[in-house]
Amino acid sequence: MNDIWKKMDLKGHLLTAISYLIPIVCGAGFLVAIGMALGGSSQSELVQGQFSFWDALATMGGTALGLLPVIIATGIAFSIAGKPGIAPGFVVGLSANAISAGFLGGIIGGYIAGFLAFWILKNVKVPDWVKGLMPTVIIPLLSSLISGLLMIYVIGIPIAIFTNWLTNFLQGLGASSMLVFGLVIGFLSIVDFGGPINKTVYAFTLTLLASGVNEPVTALQLVNTSTPIGFGFAFFVGKLLKKRIYDQEQIENLKSAVPMGVLNIVEGVIPIVMNDLVRGIIAAAIGGAAGGAVSMVLGADSTVPFGGFLMLPTMTRPVAGLLAIIVNVIVTGVVYAVIAKNRADDEFGASAEVVEEEISLEDIEIL
């Protein structure tokens, strides 16, 4: 049974689809944010002569975000079956949208469409003169028909009911429940520094984003933004504590990891954490939990689930997002500086006599 699950590689296909999804979400999200910030609104239909330029931007972005179930379904199906999976993935994603099964429906439908297309490709035998029609006609037709009907008549309805219940449940949470929810999201989103756990939580929060609940994905992205900056802040806290917590190579890595964090790229801090993995994970997890809790309780709600500090202007409560970042950075930095090993000079051998280079703000390039 384990071998079957490994061969199916469900996690791998989902992560591949998410990698396709992120640029679309970012681009569309910023279009909505810019358009609405300057007086536009997302409309169901653009009638010539009856909309402004900012209406056009907001509508372009809003329409694209409304297709998230289609995008994720197509990405998963393509990851599984290659080009023959594109058409059924697209159709089942549209079917999920039509029946209000949302992002979760798109994920499940993508798996169904992809594996169905793959099975037909490998097992359905046809005469030689028909083989040329398999990838362009027969596979897309059969897999689109079957997966689309399954979505509409079998799995879509219970998924839609569950998605609606989950949305209403989260929207009805009180402050104490939001605190706990934020702690969990913050912890899970950073514990593997952008790895599979982070991507899995991201997929879950995108499900909520597609249903109009922006706070969870905002909390996740703010934690990703804050963590590298927090490890940079730990350098200065260590100085105050008279501790040498980084070697020279780690200090050099900080000069790129911190600005990467400003733009929501958490992976830059991995080489630093790998030198003290357990303590690094502990500090990041505690800081992430604190930042996630503040973000959720205060209601930071960016419409753009990526971009680091660029997310702040898109929020209805930008101060909430900024406070979440500050808390996360301080907690991560202080915790790591306190628990990190004090690297004595003799740990560095011949390099111990070299005077430690201070971090210069002039060395840090944001773009």
PDB file of C-alpha atoms in Angstrom, residues 91-275:
ATOM      1  CA  VAL A  91     -12.800  21.227 -17.598  1.00  0.00           C
ATOM      2  CA  VAL A  92     -13.025  19.709 -14.122  1.00  0.00           C
ATOM      3  CA  GLY A  93     -11.755  22.975 -12.618  1.00  0.00           C
ATOM      4  CA  LEU A  94     -14.481  24.903 -14.407  1.00  0.00           C
ATOM      5  CA  SER A  95     -16.977  22.296 -13.193  1.00  0.00           C
ATOM      6  CA  ALA A  96     -15.775  22.809  -9.618  1.00  0.00           C
ATOM      7  CA  ASN A  97     -16.306  26.542 -10.033  1.00  0.00           C
ATOM      8  CA  ALA A  98     -19.760  26.036 -11.526  1.00  0.00           C
ATOM      9  CA  ILE A  99     -20.951  23.919  -8.612  1.00  0.00           C
ATOM     10  CA  SER A 100     -19.244  26.137  -5.971  1.00  0.00           C
ATOM     11  CA  ALA A 101     -16.847  23.377  -4.916  1.00  0.00           C
ATOM     12  CA  GLY A 102     -14.103  26.003  -4.896  1.00  0.00           C
ATOM     13  CA  PHE A 103     -10.371  25.505  -4.529  1.00  0.00           C
ATOM     14  CA  LEU A 104     -10.701  22.208  -2.667  1.00  0.00           C
ATOM     15  CA  GLY A 105     -12.892  20.889  -5.466  1.00  0.00           C
ATOM     16  CA  GLY A 106     -10.265  21.998  -7.960  1.00  0.00           C
ATOM     17  CA  ILE A 107      -7.557  20.065  -6.096  1.00  0.00           C
ATOM     18  CA  ILE A 108      -9.571  16.840  -5.891  1.00  0.00           C
ATOM     19  CA  GLY A 109     -10.857  17.238  -9.438  1.00  0.00           C
ATOM     20  CA  GLY A 110      -7.309  17.755 -10.700  1.00  0.00           C
ATOM     21  CA  TYR A 111      -6.243  14.432  -9.232  1.00  0.00           C
ATOM     22  CA  ILE A 112      -9.253  12.658 -10.739  1.00  0.00           C
ATOM     23  CA  ALA A 113      -8.756  14.199 -14.183  1.00  0.00           C
ATOM     24  CA  GLY A 114      -5.009  13.614 -14.189  1.00  0.00           C
ATOM     25  CA  PHE A 115      -5.038   9.991 -13.084  1.00  0.00           C
ATOM     26  CA  LEU A 116      -7.965   9.237 -15.399  1.00  0.00           C
ATOM     27  CA  ALA A 117      -6.145  10.719 -18.385  1.00  0.00           C
ATOM     28  CA  PHE A 118      -2.978   8.837 -17.400  1.00  0.00           C
ATOM     29  CA  TRP A 119      -4.889   5.536 -17.091  1.00  0.00           C
ATOM     30  CA  ILE A 120      -6.536   5.968 -20.482  1.00  0.00           C
ATOM     31  CA  LEU A 121      -3.171   6.811 -22.040  1.00  0.00           C
ATOM     32  CA  LYS A 122      -1.556   3.667 -20.638  1.00  0.00           C
ATOM     33  CA  ASN A 123      -4.384   1.140 -20.870  1.00  0.00           C
ATOM     34  CA  VAL A 124      -6.755   1.952 -23.716  1.00  0.00           C
ATOM     35  CA  LYS A 125      -5.575   0.216 -26.870  1.00  0.00           C
ATOM     36  CA  VAL A 126      -6.672   1.509 -30.258  1.00  0.00           C
ATOM     37  CA  PRO A 127      -5.821   0.669 -33.886  1.00  0.00           C
ATOM     38  CA  ASP A 128      -2.700   2.276 -35.284  1.00  0.00           C
ATOM     39  CA  TRP A 129      -4.675   4.647 -37.487  1.00  0.00           C
ATOM     40  CA  VAL A 130      -6.418   6.076 -34.407  1.00  0.00           C
ATOM     41  CA  LYS A 131      -3.319   6.542 -32.236  1.00  0.00           C
ATOM     42  CA  GLY A 132      -2.727  10.034 -33.570  1.00  0.00           C
ATOM     43  CA  LEU A 133      -6.110  11.074 -32.185  1.00  0.00           C
ATOM     44  CA  MET A 134      -5.442   9.787 -28.666  1.00  0.00           C
ATOM     45  CA  PRO A 135      -3.687  12.831 -27.116  1.00  0.00           C
ATOM     46  CA  THR A 136      -5.758  15.466 -28.922  1.00  0.00           C
ATOM     47  CA  VAL A 137      -9.269  13.974 -29.084  1.00  0.00           C
ATOM     48  CA  ILE A 138      -9.914  10.661 -27.355  1.00  0.00           C
ATOM     49  CA  ILE A 139      -8.102  11.194 -24.032  1.00  0.00           C
ATOM     50  CA  PRO A 140      -9.300  14.802 -23.525  1.00  0.00           C
ATOM     51  CA  LEU A 141     -12.868  13.870 -24.474  1.00  0.00           C
ATOM     52  CA  LEU A 142     -13.205  10.790 -22.266  1.00  0.00           C
ATOM     53  CA  SER A 143     -11.320  12.149 -19.254  1.00  0.00           C
ATOM     54  CA  SER A 144     -13.052  15.547 -19.429  1.00  0.00           C
ATOM     55  CA  LEU A 145     -16.482  13.948 -19.730  1.00  0.00           C
ATOM     56  CA  ILE A 146     -16.012  11.479 -16.884  1.00  0.00           C
ATOM     57  CA  SER A 147     -14.175  13.755 -14.445  1.00  0.00           C
ATOM     58  CA  GLY A 148     -16.512  16.683 -15.118  1.00  0.00           C
ATOM     59  CA  LEU A 149     -19.619  14.594 -14.510  1.00  0.00           C
ATOM     60  CA  LEU A 150     -18.102  13.118 -11.358  1.00  0.00           C
ATOM     61  CA  MET A 151     -17.461  16.617 -10.066  1.00  0.00           C
ATOM     62  CA  ILE A 152     -20.964  17.864 -10.844  1.00  0.00           C
ATOM     63  CA  TYR A 153     -23.009  14.854  -9.769  1.00  0.00           C
ATOM     64  CA  VAL A 154     -20.913  12.989  -7.177  1.00  0.00           C
ATOM     65  CA  ILE A 155     -18.115  14.792  -5.328  1.00  0.00           C
ATOM     66  CA  GLY A 156     -18.796  18.465  -5.992  1.00  0.00           C
ATOM     67  CA  ILE A 157     -21.895  18.828  -3.809  1.00  0.00           C
ATOM     68  CA  PRO A 158     -20.395  17.502  -0.534  1.00  0.00           C
ATOM     69  CA  ILE A 159     -17.203  19.498  -1.178  1.00  0.00           C
ATOM     70  CA  ALA A 160     -19.271  22.656  -1.711  1.00  0.00           C
ATOM     71  CA  ILE A 161     -21.171  22.007   1.518  1.00  0.00           C
ATOM     72  CA  PHE A 162     -17.948  21.450   3.463  1.00  0.00           C
ATOM     73  CA  THR A 163     -16.267  24.539   1.975  1.00  0.00           C
ATOM     74  CA  ASN A 164     -19.269  26.695   2.836  1.00  0.00           C
ATOM     75  CA  TRP A 165     -19.347  25.306   6.392  1.00  0.00           C
ATOM     76  CA  LEU A 166     -15.607  25.874   6.868  1.00  0.00           C
ATOM     77  CA  THR A 167     -15.850  29.452   5.598  1.00  0.00           C
ATOM     78  CA  ASN A 168     -18.770  30.282   7.888  1.00  0.00           C
ATOM     79  CA  PHE A 169     -17.046  28.585  10.813  1.00  0.00           C
ATOM     80  CA  LEU A 170     -13.834  30.579  10.408  1.00  0.00           C
ATOM     81  CA  GLN A 171     -15.682  33.836   9.893  1.00  0.00           C
ATOM     82  CA  GLY A 172     -17.554  33.190  13.137  1.00  0.00           C
ATOM     83  CA  LEU A 173     -14.489  32.535  15.274  1.00  0.00           C
ATOM     84  CA  GLY A 174     -13.956  34.791  18.286  1.00  0.00           C
ATOM     85  CA  ALA A 175     -10.696  36.450  19.291  1.00  0.00           C
ATOM     86  CA  SER A 176      -9.510  33.538  21.447  1.00  0.00           C
ATOM     87  CA  SER A 177     -10.124  31.030  18.649  1.00  0.00           C
ATOM     88  CA  MET A 178      -8.386  33.320  16.149  1.00  0.00           C
ATOM     89  CA  LEU A 179      -5.430  33.393  18.530  1.00  0.00           C
ATOM     90  CA  VAL A 180      -5.146  29.604  18.529  1.00  0.00           C
ATOM     91  CA  PHE A 181      -5.706  29.390  14.776  1.00  0.00           C
ATOM     92  CA  GLY A 182      -3.010  31.988  14.183  1.00  0.00           C
ATOM     93  CA  LEU A 183      -0.576  30.133  16.443  1.00  0.00           C
ATOM     94  CA  VAL A 184      -1.101  26.922  14.477  1.00  0.00           C
ATOM     95  CA  ILE A 185      -0.793  28.550  11.058  1.00  0.00           C
ATOM     96  CA  GLY A 186       2.283  30.524  12.096  1.00  0.00           C
ATOM     97  CA  PHE A 187       3.981  27.438  13.517  1.00  0.00           C
ATOM     98  CA  LEU A 188       3.250  25.142  10.570  1.00  0.00           C
ATOM     99  CA  SER A 189       4.037  27.721   7.915  1.00  0.00           C
ATOM    100  CA  ILE A 190       7.665  28.142   8.994  1.00  0.00           C
ATOM    101  CA  VAL A 191       8.676  24.894  10.668  1.00  0.00           C
ATOM    102  CA  ASP A 192      10.214  23.559   7.423  1.00  0.00           C
ATOM    103  CA  PHE A 193      11.213  26.942   5.931  1.00  0.00           C
ATOM    104  CA  GLY A 194       9.180  26.881   2.723  1.00  0.00           C
ATOM    105  CA  GLY A 195       9.164  23.094   2.346  1.00  0.00           C
ATOM    106  CA  PRO A 196       6.301  20.618   1.897  1.00  0.00           C
ATOM    107  CA  ILE A 197       4.563  21.489   5.185  1.00  0.00           C
ATOM    108  CA  ASN A 198       4.591  25.164   4.268  1.00  0.00           C
ATOM    109  CA  LYS A 199       3.223  24.430   0.792  1.00  0.00           C
ATOM    110  CA  THR A 200       0.494  22.185   2.221  1.00  0.00           C
ATOM    111  CA  VAL A 201      -0.645  24.900   4.625  1.00  0.00           C
ATOM    112  CA  TYR A 202      -0.453  27.381   1.741  1.00  0.00           C
ATOM    113  CA  ALA A 203      -2.825  25.212  -0.308  1.00  0.00           C
ATOM    114  CA  PHE A 204      -5.257  25.128   2.626  1.00  0.00           C
ATOM    115  CA  THR A 205      -5.120  28.887   3.101  1.00  0.00           C
ATOM    116  CA  LEU A 206      -5.646  29.427  -0.634  1.00  0.00           C
ATOM    117  CA  THR A 207      -8.821  27.372  -0.286  1.00  0.00           C
ATOM    118  CA  LEU A 208     -10.024  29.937   2.235  1.00  0.00           C
ATOM    119  CA  LEU A 209      -8.812  32.845   0.085  1.00  0.00           C
ATOM    120  CA  ALA A 210     -10.916  31.567  -2.801  1.00  0.00           C
ATOM    121  CA  SER A 211     -13.900  31.618  -0.423  1.00  0.00           C
ATOM    122  CA  GLY A 212     -13.254  35.212   0.630  1.00  0.00           C
ATOM    123  CA  VAL A 213     -11.328  34.559   3.868  1.00  0.00           C
ATOM    124  CA  ASN A 214      -8.031  36.422   3.442  1.00  0.00           C
ATOM    125  CA  GLU A 215      -6.590  36.382   6.972  1.00  0.00           C
ATOM    126  CA  PRO A 216      -5.042  32.859   7.097  1.00  0.00           C
ATOM    127  CA  VAL A 217      -2.986  33.188   3.904  1.00  0.00           C
ATOM    128  CA  THR A 218      -1.930  36.675   5.010  1.00  0.00           C
ATOM    129  CA  ALA A 219      -0.689  35.294   8.335  1.00  0.00           C
ATOM    130  CA  LEU A 220       1.302  32.599   6.537  1.00  0.00           C
ATOM    131  CA  GLN A 221       2.976  35.045   4.176  1.00  0.00           C
ATOM    132  CA  LEU A 222       3.780  37.536   6.928  1.00  0.00           C
ATOM    133  CA  VAL A 223       5.528  34.772   8.871  1.00  0.00           C
ATOM    134  CA  ASN A 224       7.567  33.871   5.775  1.00  0.00           C
ATOM    135  CA  THR A 225       8.514  37.537   5.440  1.00  0.00           C
ATOM    136  CA  SER A 226       9.454  38.023   9.080  1.00  0.00           C
ATOM    137  CA  THR A 227      11.554  34.950   9.779  1.00  0.00           C
ATOM    138  CA  PRO A 228      14.695  35.829   7.765  1.00  0.00           C
ATOM    139  CA  ILE A 229      14.562  39.375   9.141  1.00  0.00           C
ATOM    140  CA  GLY A 230      14.250  37.866  12.632  1.00  0.00           C
ATOM    141  CA  PHE A 231      17.476  35.908  12.173  1.00  0.00           C
ATOM    142  CA  GLY A 232      19.127  39.128  11.041  1.00  0.00           C
ATOM    143  CA  PHE A 233      17.814  40.876  14.154  1.00  0.00           C
ATOM    144  CA  ALA A 234      19.260  38.029  16.246  1.00  0.00           C
ATOM    145  CA  PHE A 235      22.743  39.164  15.179  1.00  0.00           C
ATOM    146  CA  PHE A 236      22.281  42.490  16.939  1.00  0.00           C
ATOM    147  CA  VAL A 237      20.617  40.919  19.982  1.00  0.00           C
ATOM    148  CA  GLY A 238      23.578  38.573  20.226  1.00  0.00           C
ATOM    149  CA  LYS A 239      25.888  41.591  20.264  1.00  0.00           C
ATOM    150  CA  LEU A 240      23.932  43.057  23.171  1.00  0.00           C
ATOM    151  CA  LEU A 241      24.227  39.727  24.987  1.00  0.00           C
ATOM    152  CA  LYS A 242      27.936  39.597  24.119  1.00  0.00           C
ATOM    153  CA  LYS A 243      27.423  36.313  22.276  1.00  0.00           C
ATOM    154  CA  ARG A 244      28.917  35.312  18.958  1.00  0.00           C
ATOM    155  CA  ILE A 245      26.032  33.350  17.438  1.00  0.00           C
ATOM    156  CA  TYR A 246      27.090  33.398  13.759  1.00  0.00           C
ATOM    157  CA  ASP A 247      30.338  32.574  12.010  1.00  0.00           C
ATOM    158  CA  GLN A 248      31.661  34.728   9.181  1.00  0.00           C
ATOM    159  CA  GLU A 249      29.980  32.672   6.438  1.00  0.00           C
ATOM    160  CA  GLN A 250      26.593  32.964   8.133  1.00  0.00           C
ATOM    161  CA  ILE A 251      27.056  36.726   8.472  1.00  0.00           C
ATOM    162  CA  GLU A 252      27.648  36.940   4.729  1.00  0.00           C
ATOM    163  CA  ASN A 253      24.537  34.834   4.111  1.00  0.00           C
ATOM    164  CA  LEU A 254      22.482  37.239   6.222  1.00  0.00           C
ATOM    165  CA  LYS A 255      23.257  40.047   3.795  1.00  0.00           C
ATOM    166  CA  SER A 256      21.184  38.272   1.141  1.00  0.00           C
ATOM    167  CA  ALA A 257      18.740  36.384   3.382  1.00  0.00           C
ATOM    168  CA  VAL A 258      17.341  39.529   5.038  1.00  0.00           C
ATOM    169  CA  PRO A 259      16.444  41.399   1.817  1.00  0.00           C
ATOM    170  CA  MET A 260      15.037  38.142   0.393  1.00  0.00           C
ATOM    171  CA  GLY A 261      12.796  37.984   3.447  1.00  0.00           C
ATOM    172  CA  VAL A 262      11.618  41.539   2.857  1.00  0.00           C
ATOM    173  CA  LEU A 263      10.222  40.268  -0.456  1.00  0.00           C
ATOM    174  CA  ASN A 264       8.762  37.107   1.100  1.00  0.00           C
ATOM    175  CA  ILE A 265      11.459  34.612   0.102  1.00  0.00           C
ATOM    176  CA  VAL A 266      12.162  32.530   3.187  1.00  0.00           C
ATOM    177  CA  GLU A 267      14.540  29.990   1.638  1.00  0.00           C
ATOM    178  CA  GLY A 268      17.500  32.373   1.883  1.00  0.00           C
ATOM    179  CA  VAL A 269      17.760  31.737   5.623  1.00  0.00           C
ATOM    180  CA  ILE A 270      18.096  27.938   5.265  1.00  0.00           C
ATOM    181  CA  PRO A 271      21.936  27.892   5.031  1.00  0.00           C
ATOM    182  CA  ILE A 272      22.067  29.877   8.269  1.00  0.00           C
ATOM    183  CA  VAL A 273      19.615  27.641  10.111  1.00  0.00           C
ATOM    184  CA  MET A 274      21.328  24.444   8.951  1.00  0.00           C
ATOM    185  CA  ASN A 275      24.357  25.327  11.087  1.00  0.00           C
TER     186      ASN A 275
END
